[in-house]
mmCIF file of C-alpha atoms in Angstrom:
data_model
loop_
_atom_site.group_PDB
_atom_site.id
_atom_site.type_symbol
_atom_site.label_atom_id
_atom_site.label_comp_id
_atom_site.label_asym_id
_atom_site.label_seq_id
_atom_site.Cartn_x
_atom_site.Cartn_y
_atom_site.Cartn_z
ATOM 1 C CA MET A 29 6.384 5.019 -35.375
ATOM 2 C CA ASN A 30 5.280 4.984 -31.722
ATOM 3 C CA GLY A 31 1.655 4.659 -32.826
ATOM 4 C CA ILE A 32 2.533 1.531 -34.808
ATOM 5 C CA ILE A 33 4.298 0.008 -31.800
ATOM 6 C CA LEU A 34 1.384 0.860 -29.523
ATOM 7 C CA ARG A 35 -1.121 -0.675 -31.954
ATOM 8 C CA SER A 36 1.045 -3.816 -32.151
ATOM 9 C CA TYR A 37 1.062 -4.163 -28.374
ATOM 10 C CA LEU A 38 -2.682 -3.611 -28.178
ATOM 11 C CA LEU A 39 -3.339 -6.177 -30.917
ATOM 12 C CA SER A 40 -1.045 -8.699 -29.187
ATOM 13 C CA GLY A 41 -2.817 -8.119 -25.893
ATOM 14 C CA LEU A 42 -6.250 -8.569 -27.457
ATOM 15 C CA LEU A 43 -5.131 -11.789 -29.168
ATOM 16 C CA PHE A 44 -3.748 -13.054 -25.855
ATOM 17 C CA LEU A 45 -7.005 -12.286 -24.077
ATOM 18 C CA ALA A 46 -8.999 -13.954 -26.849
ATOM 19 C CA MET A 47 -6.879 -17.099 -26.610
ATOM 20 C CA GLU A 48 -7.069 -17.092 -22.814
ATOM 21 C CA GLY A 49 -10.820 -16.680 -22.944
ATOM 22 C CA ARG A 50 -11.464 -20.028 -24.705
ATOM 23 C CA PRO A 51 -14.228 -22.146 -23.140
ATOM 24 C CA GLY A 52 -13.107 -24.265 -20.236
ATOM 25 C CA ASN A 53 -10.108 -22.093 -19.495
ATOM 26 C CA HIS A 54 -9.499 -20.889 -15.919
ATOM 27 C CA SER A 55 -9.326 -17.294 -17.144
ATOM 28 C CA ASP A 56 -13.026 -17.498 -18.133
ATOM 29 C CA SER A 57 -14.002 -17.544 -14.481
ATOM 30 C CA LEU A 58 -11.536 -14.752 -13.671
ATOM 31 C CA ILE A 59 -12.948 -12.607 -16.462
ATOM 32 C CA GLN A 60 -16.461 -13.290 -15.141
ATOM 33 C CA VAL A 61 -15.431 -12.234 -11.625
ATOM 34 C CA LEU A 62 -13.823 -9.068 -12.994
ATOM 35 C CA THR A 63 -16.896 -8.305 -15.110
ATOM 36 C CA GLU A 64 -19.181 -8.703 -12.084
ATOM 37 C CA ALA A 65 -16.921 -6.496 -9.960
ATOM 38 C CA ILE A 66 -17.007 -3.759 -12.602
ATOM 39 C CA GLU A 67 -20.781 -4.046 -12.935
ATOM 40 C CA ASN A 68 -21.166 -3.758 -9.141
ATOM 41 C CA LYS A 69 -18.616 -0.979 -8.599
ATOM 42 C CA ASP A 70 -21.280 1.574 -7.702
ATOM 43 C CA VAL A 71 -22.555 -0.704 -4.937
ATOM 44 C CA SER A 72 -18.983 -1.285 -3.694
ATOM 45 C CA VAL A 73 -18.258 2.446 -3.647
ATOM 46 C CA ARG A 74 -21.515 3.179 -1.815
ATOM 47 C CA LEU A 75 -20.750 0.520 0.818
ATOM 48 C CA ARG A 76 -17.256 1.924 1.322
ATOM 49 C CA LEU A 77 -18.574 5.468 1.630
ATOM 50 C CA ASP A 78 -21.125 4.263 4.186
ATOM 51 C CA ARG A 79 -18.378 2.590 6.250
ATOM 52 C CA ILE A 80 -16.291 5.760 6.039
ATOM 53 C CA GLU A 81 -19.187 7.940 7.197
ATOM 54 C CA LYS A 82 -19.881 5.642 10.169
ATOM 55 C CA LEU A 83 -16.210 5.775 11.194
ATOM 56 C CA LYS A 84 -16.174 9.566 10.892
ATOM 57 C CA ALA A 85 -19.325 9.786 13.020
ATOM 58 C CA LYS A 86 -17.616 7.707 15.716
ATOM 59 C CA LEU A 87 -14.586 9.979 15.487
ATOM 60 C CA ARG A 88 -16.738 13.108 15.909
ATOM 61 C CA SER A 89 -18.399 11.607 18.980
ATOM 62 C CA LEU A 90 -15.126 11.072 20.871
ATOM 63 C CA ASN A 91 -14.053 13.259 23.713
ATOM 64 C CA GLY A 92 -10.475 14.521 23.728
ATOM 65 C CA ASN A 93 -9.207 12.025 26.306
ATOM 66 C CA SER A 94 -9.260 8.801 24.333
ATOM 67 C CA GLN A 95 -6.089 8.879 22.203
ATOM 68 C CA ASP A 96 -6.087 5.078 21.810
ATOM 69 C CA ARG A 97 -9.589 5.249 20.324
ATOM 70 C CA TYR A 98 -8.530 8.132 18.046
ATOM 71 C CA PHE A 99 -5.638 5.969 16.844
ATOM 72 C CA GLU A 100 -7.962 3.022 16.228
ATOM 73 C CA LEU A 101 -10.443 5.108 14.219
ATOM 74 C CA HIS A 102 -7.737 6.947 12.263
ATOM 75 C CA ASN A 103 -6.277 3.546 11.409
ATOM 76 C CA ALA A 104 -9.662 2.207 10.243
ATOM 77 C CA LEU A 105 -10.186 5.304 8.083
ATOM 78 C CA TYR A 106 -6.662 4.996 6.666
ATOM 79 C CA HIS A 107 -7.421 1.416 5.605
ATOM 80 C CA GLU A 108 -10.721 2.411 3.996
ATOM 81 C CA TYR A 109 -8.974 5.133 1.989
ATOM 82 C CA LYS A 110 -5.585 3.554 1.173
ATOM 83 C CA THR A 111 -6.690 2.036 -2.137
ATOM 84 C CA PHE A 112 -9.582 4.441 -2.658
ATOM 85 C CA ILE A 113 -8.589 8.107 -2.293
ATOM 86 C CA TYR A 114 -4.891 8.997 -1.983
ATOM 87 C CA ASP A 115 -5.285 12.436 -0.361
ATOM 88 C CA SER A 116 -7.521 11.097 2.383
ATOM 89 C CA ALA A 117 -5.279 8.084 3.035
ATOM 90 C CA PHE A 118 -2.311 10.451 3.298
ATOM 91 C CA ALA A 119 -4.207 12.693 5.743
ATOM 92 C CA TYR A 120 -5.165 9.753 7.979
ATOM 93 C CA ALA A 121 -1.617 8.362 7.888
ATOM 94 C CA GLN A 122 -0.470 11.788 9.133
ATOM 95 C CA LYS A 123 -3.128 11.669 11.872
ATOM 96 C CA LEU A 124 -1.889 8.213 12.867
ATOM 97 C CA ILE A 125 1.621 9.637 13.289
ATOM 98 C CA GLU A 126 0.370 12.616 15.319
ATOM 99 C CA THR A 127 -1.767 10.414 17.569
ATOM 100 C CA SER A 128 1.006 7.872 18.109
ATOM 101 C CA HIS A 129 3.321 10.707 19.194
ATOM 102 C CA ARG A 130 0.691 12.004 21.632
ATOM 103 C CA LEU A 131 0.470 8.461 23.022
ATOM 104 C CA GLY A 132 4.276 8.255 23.210
ATOM 105 C CA ASP A 133 4.037 4.706 21.847
ATOM 106 C CA LYS A 134 7.094 3.841 19.726
ATOM 107 C CA SER A 135 5.458 0.713 18.343
ATOM 108 C CA LYS A 136 2.526 2.791 17.063
ATOM 109 C CA ILE A 137 4.901 5.462 15.759
ATOM 110 C CA GLY A 138 6.673 2.800 13.700
ATOM 111 C CA TYR A 139 3.369 1.353 12.522
ATOM 112 C CA SER A 140 2.178 4.815 11.469
ATOM 113 C CA ARG A 141 5.398 5.567 9.595
ATOM 114 C CA VAL A 142 5.027 2.299 7.685
ATOM 115 C CA LYS A 143 1.446 3.198 6.725
ATOM 116 C CA LEU A 144 2.592 6.589 5.480
ATOM 117 C CA GLY A 145 5.459 4.899 3.611
ATOM 118 C CA PHE A 146 2.988 2.670 1.768
ATOM 119 C CA ILE A 147 0.963 5.660 0.592
ATOM 120 C CA LEU A 148 4.064 7.577 -0.441
ATOM 121 C CA ILE A 149 5.636 4.742 -2.443
ATOM 122 C CA SER A 150 2.279 3.988 -4.053
ATOM 123 C CA SER A 151 2.346 7.514 -5.459
ATOM 124 C CA GLY A 152 5.994 7.276 -6.582
ATOM 125 C CA MET A 153 7.411 9.600 -3.924
ATOM 126 C CA PHE A 154 10.735 7.852 -3.312
ATOM 127 C CA LYS A 155 12.539 10.425 -1.161
ATOM 128 C CA GLU A 156 9.513 10.962 1.045
ATOM 129 C CA THR A 157 9.061 7.191 1.436
ATOM 130 C CA PHE A 158 12.651 6.787 2.592
ATOM 131 C CA ASP A 159 12.317 9.814 4.887
ATOM 132 C CA SER A 160 9.214 8.359 6.537
ATOM 133 C CA LEU A 161 10.604 4.859 6.898
ATOM 134 C CA THR A 162 14.047 5.853 8.165
ATOM 135 C CA ALA A 163 12.308 7.830 10.930
ATOM 136 C CA ALA A 164 10.489 4.672 12.047
ATOM 137 C CA PRO A 165 11.746 3.004 15.260
ATOM 138 C CA VAL A 166 12.122 -0.486 13.735
ATOM 139 C CA SER A 167 13.272 -2.206 16.932
ATOM 140 C CA TYR A 168 9.960 -1.334 18.645
ATOM 141 C CA MET A 169 7.769 -2.681 15.837
ATOM 142 C CA ALA A 170 5.760 -5.878 16.025
ATOM 143 C CA ASP A 171 7.000 -8.542 13.615
ATOM 144 C CA THR A 172 4.024 -8.040 11.287
ATOM 145 C CA THR A 173 4.811 -4.334 11.036
ATOM 146 C CA ARG A 174 8.493 -5.072 10.437
ATOM 147 C CA VAL A 175 7.565 -7.446 7.613
ATOM 148 C CA GLU A 176 5.556 -4.632 6.043
ATOM 149 C CA TYR A 177 8.399 -2.155 6.687
ATOM 150 C CA TYR A 178 10.977 -4.383 4.974
ATOM 151 C CA SER A 179 8.591 -5.132 2.108
ATOM 152 C CA ILE A 180 7.928 -1.443 1.473
ATOM 153 C CA MET A 181 11.654 -0.664 1.617
ATOM 154 C CA ALA A 182 12.258 -3.456 -0.909
ATOM 155 C CA ARG A 183 9.499 -2.168 -3.163
ATOM 156 C CA ALA A 184 10.862 1.373 -2.915
ATOM 157 C CA TYR A 185 14.330 0.254 -4.011
ATOM 158 C CA TYR A 186 12.971 -1.996 -6.795
ATOM 159 C CA ASP A 187 10.772 0.840 -8.068
ATOM 160 C CA LEU A 188 13.594 3.350 -7.793
ATOM 161 C CA GLY A 189 15.847 1.063 -9.823
ATOM 162 C CA THR A 190 13.209 0.743 -12.520
ATOM 163 C CA TYR A 191 12.570 4.476 -12.496
ATOM 164 C CA SER A 192 16.264 5.412 -12.663
ATOM 165 C CA ASN A 193 16.773 3.195 -15.718
ATOM 166 C CA ASP A 194 20.525 3.382 -15.100
ATOM 167 C CA ARG A 195 22.538 0.161 -15.240
ATOM 168 C CA TYR A 196 24.896 1.164 -12.419
ATOM 169 C CA TYR A 197 22.223 2.339 -9.986
ATOM 170 C CA GLN A 198 19.717 -0.366 -10.930
ATOM 171 C CA SER A 199 22.048 -3.092 -9.692
ATOM 172 C CA THR A 200 22.747 -1.176 -6.470
ATOM 173 C CA TYR A 201 19.030 -0.615 -5.831
ATOM 174 C CA ALA A 202 18.194 -4.239 -6.686
ATOM 175 C CA ALA A 203 20.833 -5.489 -4.225
ATOM 176 C CA LEU A 204 19.404 -3.293 -1.451
ATOM 177 C CA ALA A 205 15.858 -4.367 -2.320
ATOM 178 C CA ASN A 206 16.881 -8.029 -2.159
ATOM 179 C CA LEU A 207 18.357 -7.528 1.320
ATOM 180 C CA TYR A 208 15.140 -5.942 2.576
ATOM 181 C CA MET A 209 13.061 -8.687 0.944
ATOM 182 C CA ASP A 210 15.224 -11.327 2.661
ATOM 183 C CA SER A 211 14.602 -9.603 5.998
ATOM 184 C CA ALA A 212 10.848 -9.617 5.375
ATOM 185 C CA LYS A 213 10.957 -13.268 4.363
ATOM 186 C CA HIS A 214 12.987 -14.178 7.444
ATOM 187 C CA LEU A 215 10.313 -12.703 9.745
ATOM 188 C CA SER A 216 7.415 -14.332 7.890
ATOM 189 C CA LYS A 217 5.976 -17.743 8.649
ATOM 190 C CA PRO A 218 6.664 -20.165 5.759
ATOM 191 C CA ASP A 219 2.979 -20.957 5.206
ATOM 192 C CA SER A 220 1.818 -17.327 5.405
ATOM 193 C CA TYR A 221 0.682 -14.945 2.659
ATOM 194 C CA ASP A 222 3.544 -12.547 3.515
ATOM 195 C CA TYR A 223 6.123 -15.295 2.989
#
């Protein structure tokens, strides 16, 4: 029975794509862009790996006195890895937290906690996401970091509601998510991407 349902969904999806792919349709250009990206993925991966190696070389060349520079390089490496290799992104988010504590900078501690929260929620680790984000000193964060903090909290509650698949808890999680999303929206400029 499940195989029949799966085949029905796949057939419906293929029909949808075929209809969307008619000449002159906007999706033609999107499919072309996607096709080119897939064809060039090896080049993209090589370029990313080159950037990562250059950042790591800079990190190796630092002396132990430049914690701000360590933070900057750990942050750059985190961003290279965050949608590329989970384990490495997690490791650099941890290094961001450690470095921000050595600096004693509460704004950077909050920023680092938010970065770790993103990685954790992206891997479906709800408890750990909430643990990381509730340890973040929100009042010391820059507005852009707070927008990200509230957005990740909203996503965590939306995802948790979907995962729980329980009518009672889903509505509770959705209400909390909506509050966090409102906070993120409130801090965002109306013409911005975040808004």
